[in-house]
XYZ file of C-alpha atoms in Angstrom:
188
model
C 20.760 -35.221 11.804
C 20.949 -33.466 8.375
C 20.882 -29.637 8.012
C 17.207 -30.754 6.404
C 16.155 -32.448 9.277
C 17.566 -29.765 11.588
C 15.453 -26.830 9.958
C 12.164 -29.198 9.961
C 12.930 -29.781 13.505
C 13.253 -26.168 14.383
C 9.901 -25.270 12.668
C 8.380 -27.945 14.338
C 9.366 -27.156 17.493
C 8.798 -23.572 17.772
C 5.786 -22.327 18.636
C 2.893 -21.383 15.860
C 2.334 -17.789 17.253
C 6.287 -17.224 16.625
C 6.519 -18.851 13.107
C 4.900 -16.736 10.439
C 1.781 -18.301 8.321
C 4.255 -18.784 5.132
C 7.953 -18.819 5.486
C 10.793 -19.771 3.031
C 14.188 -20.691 4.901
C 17.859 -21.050 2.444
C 19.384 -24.591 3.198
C 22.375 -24.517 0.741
C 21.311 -25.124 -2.877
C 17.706 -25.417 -1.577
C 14.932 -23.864 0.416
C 12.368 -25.290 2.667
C 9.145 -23.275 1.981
C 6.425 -23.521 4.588
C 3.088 -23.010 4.930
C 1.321 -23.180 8.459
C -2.533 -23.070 8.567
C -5.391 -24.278 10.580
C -2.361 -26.220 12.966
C -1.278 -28.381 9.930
C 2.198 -27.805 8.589
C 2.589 -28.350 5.156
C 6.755 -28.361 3.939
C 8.469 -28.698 0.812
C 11.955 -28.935 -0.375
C 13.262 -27.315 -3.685
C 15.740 -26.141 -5.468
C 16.831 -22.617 -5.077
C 16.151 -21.520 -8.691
C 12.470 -22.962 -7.912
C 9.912 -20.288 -8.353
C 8.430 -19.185 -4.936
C 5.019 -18.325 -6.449
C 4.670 -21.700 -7.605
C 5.724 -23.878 -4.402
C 3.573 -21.687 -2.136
C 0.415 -22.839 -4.885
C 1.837 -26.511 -4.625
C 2.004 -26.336 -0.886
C -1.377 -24.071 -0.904
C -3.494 -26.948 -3.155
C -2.723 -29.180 -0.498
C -3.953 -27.801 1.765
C -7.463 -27.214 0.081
C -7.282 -31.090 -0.955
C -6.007 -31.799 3.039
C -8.926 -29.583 4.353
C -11.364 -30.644 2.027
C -10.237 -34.580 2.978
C -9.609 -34.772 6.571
C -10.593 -31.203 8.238
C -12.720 -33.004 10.903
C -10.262 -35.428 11.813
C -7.505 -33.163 12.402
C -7.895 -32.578 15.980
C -8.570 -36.528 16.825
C -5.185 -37.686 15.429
C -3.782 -40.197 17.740
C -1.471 -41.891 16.036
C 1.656 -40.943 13.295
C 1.011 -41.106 9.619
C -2.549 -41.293 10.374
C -2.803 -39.596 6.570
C -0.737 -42.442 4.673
C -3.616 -42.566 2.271
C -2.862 -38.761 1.407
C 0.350 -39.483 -0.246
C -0.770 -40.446 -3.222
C -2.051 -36.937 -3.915
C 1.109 -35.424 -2.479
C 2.682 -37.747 -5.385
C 0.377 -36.906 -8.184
C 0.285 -32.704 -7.522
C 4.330 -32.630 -7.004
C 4.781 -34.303 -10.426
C 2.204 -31.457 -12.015
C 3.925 -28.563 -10.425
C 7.565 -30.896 -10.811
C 7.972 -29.265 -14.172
C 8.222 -25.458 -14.038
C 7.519 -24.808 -17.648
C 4.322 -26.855 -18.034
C 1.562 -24.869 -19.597
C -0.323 -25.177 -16.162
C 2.466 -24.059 -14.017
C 3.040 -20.727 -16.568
C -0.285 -20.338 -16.670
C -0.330 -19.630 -12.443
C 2.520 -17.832 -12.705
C 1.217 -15.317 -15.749
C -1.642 -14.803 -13.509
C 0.231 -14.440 -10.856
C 2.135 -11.465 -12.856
C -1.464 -9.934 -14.303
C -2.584 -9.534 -10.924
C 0.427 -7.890 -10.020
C 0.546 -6.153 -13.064
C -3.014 -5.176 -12.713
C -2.665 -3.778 -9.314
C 0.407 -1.898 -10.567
C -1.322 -0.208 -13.197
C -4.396 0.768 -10.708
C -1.442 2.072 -8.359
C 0.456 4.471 -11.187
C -3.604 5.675 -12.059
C -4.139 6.360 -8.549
C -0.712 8.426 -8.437
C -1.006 10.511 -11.553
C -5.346 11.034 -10.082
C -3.215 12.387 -7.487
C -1.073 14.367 -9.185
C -3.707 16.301 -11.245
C -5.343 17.462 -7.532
C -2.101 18.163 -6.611
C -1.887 20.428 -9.735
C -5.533 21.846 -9.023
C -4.424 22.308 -5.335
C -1.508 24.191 -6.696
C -3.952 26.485 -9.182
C -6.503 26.966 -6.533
C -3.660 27.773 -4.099
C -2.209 30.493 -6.777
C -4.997 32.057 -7.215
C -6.379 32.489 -3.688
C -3.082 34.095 -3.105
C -3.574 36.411 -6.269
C -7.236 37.267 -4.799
C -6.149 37.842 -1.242
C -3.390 40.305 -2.342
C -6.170 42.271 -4.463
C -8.019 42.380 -1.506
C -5.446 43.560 0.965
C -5.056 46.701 -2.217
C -8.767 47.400 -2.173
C -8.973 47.712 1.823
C -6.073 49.789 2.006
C -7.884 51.915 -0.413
C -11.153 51.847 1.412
C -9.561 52.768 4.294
C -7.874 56.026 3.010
C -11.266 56.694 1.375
C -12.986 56.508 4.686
C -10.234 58.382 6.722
C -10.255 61.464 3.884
C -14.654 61.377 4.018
C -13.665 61.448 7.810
C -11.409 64.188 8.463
C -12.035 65.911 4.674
C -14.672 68.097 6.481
C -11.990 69.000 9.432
C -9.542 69.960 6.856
C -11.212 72.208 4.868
C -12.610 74.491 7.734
C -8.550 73.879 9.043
C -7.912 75.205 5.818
C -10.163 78.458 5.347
C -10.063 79.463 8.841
C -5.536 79.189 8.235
C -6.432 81.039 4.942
C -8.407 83.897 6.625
C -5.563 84.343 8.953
C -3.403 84.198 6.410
C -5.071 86.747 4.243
C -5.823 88.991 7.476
C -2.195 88.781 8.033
C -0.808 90.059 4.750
C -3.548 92.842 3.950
C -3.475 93.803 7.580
């Protein structure tokens, strides 16, 4: 078998817990891209230089068109190519999204970027919000440590003022009494 066939066989054979719900594989100059949903596996095949964004859509509108079709006779399939009559959609989307430049295919992919643009832009707002409380964190932060310095001054001072209206009383009888002797001393 091919190195095509190989990689479909792979997928196919693995089980659906271990294969991820959208998956794009290199197979030289092309990739398989693969979407797995609802136990239908949807494949396609292009080029490398193919735009990801817009084979996941292809792959994703067929599955809306394959569930919207056939989603109660999924699980009764007995028999291969059971879906024949599908193919003719398959056909008619893969020549719409065939062309890369079509109007319809930039017009996905520009929404595709204003989305991601849009979510970019709510992202950088959300940063600088951030960065403004960060700068009122900052200011806050700067000025509780300006107010808690004042404080530690004022009950340093409060506490000298309490010690001197403490032992001011004791000092000044210390101090007459040490004069009286003093005075007693010299004149007697």
């Amino acid at each position: 078998p091919s190195t095509h066939q190989s990689v479909i066989k792979s997928f196919a054979q693995s089980k659906t817990s271990a294969v991820p719900p959208k998956c794009t594989v290199d197979s030289g100059n092309y990739c398989f891209h693969y979407f797995n949903n609802s136990g239908v596996c949807y494949f396609t095949l292009a080029d490398k230089m193919y735009p990801k964004k817009l084979a996941y859509q292809y792959l994703e509108e067929l599955y809306r068109e394959f569930t919207n079709l056939y989603h109660s006779e999924i699980e009764s399939v007995a028999r291969p190519y059971a879906f024949i009559k599908f193919d003719k959609f398959i056909q008619k989307t893969r020549k719409i999204y065939l062309d890369t430049r079509s109007q319809r295919n930039l017009t996905m992919l520009n929404s595709e970027l204003n989305e991601v643009q849009h979510i970019m832009t709510k992202n950088i707002q959300e940063v600088l919000g951030q960065g403004e409380k960060l700068e009122n964190v900052t200011r806050m932060s700067s000025t509780l440590s300006y107010e808690s310095r004042k404080y530690q001054k004022n009950a340093k001072a409060l506490s000298r003022q309490a010690l001197i209206k403490k032992y001011m009383p004791f000092a000044i009888v210390g101090g007459v009494i040490f004069m009286v002797f003093f005075l007693r001393s010299l004149f007697y």
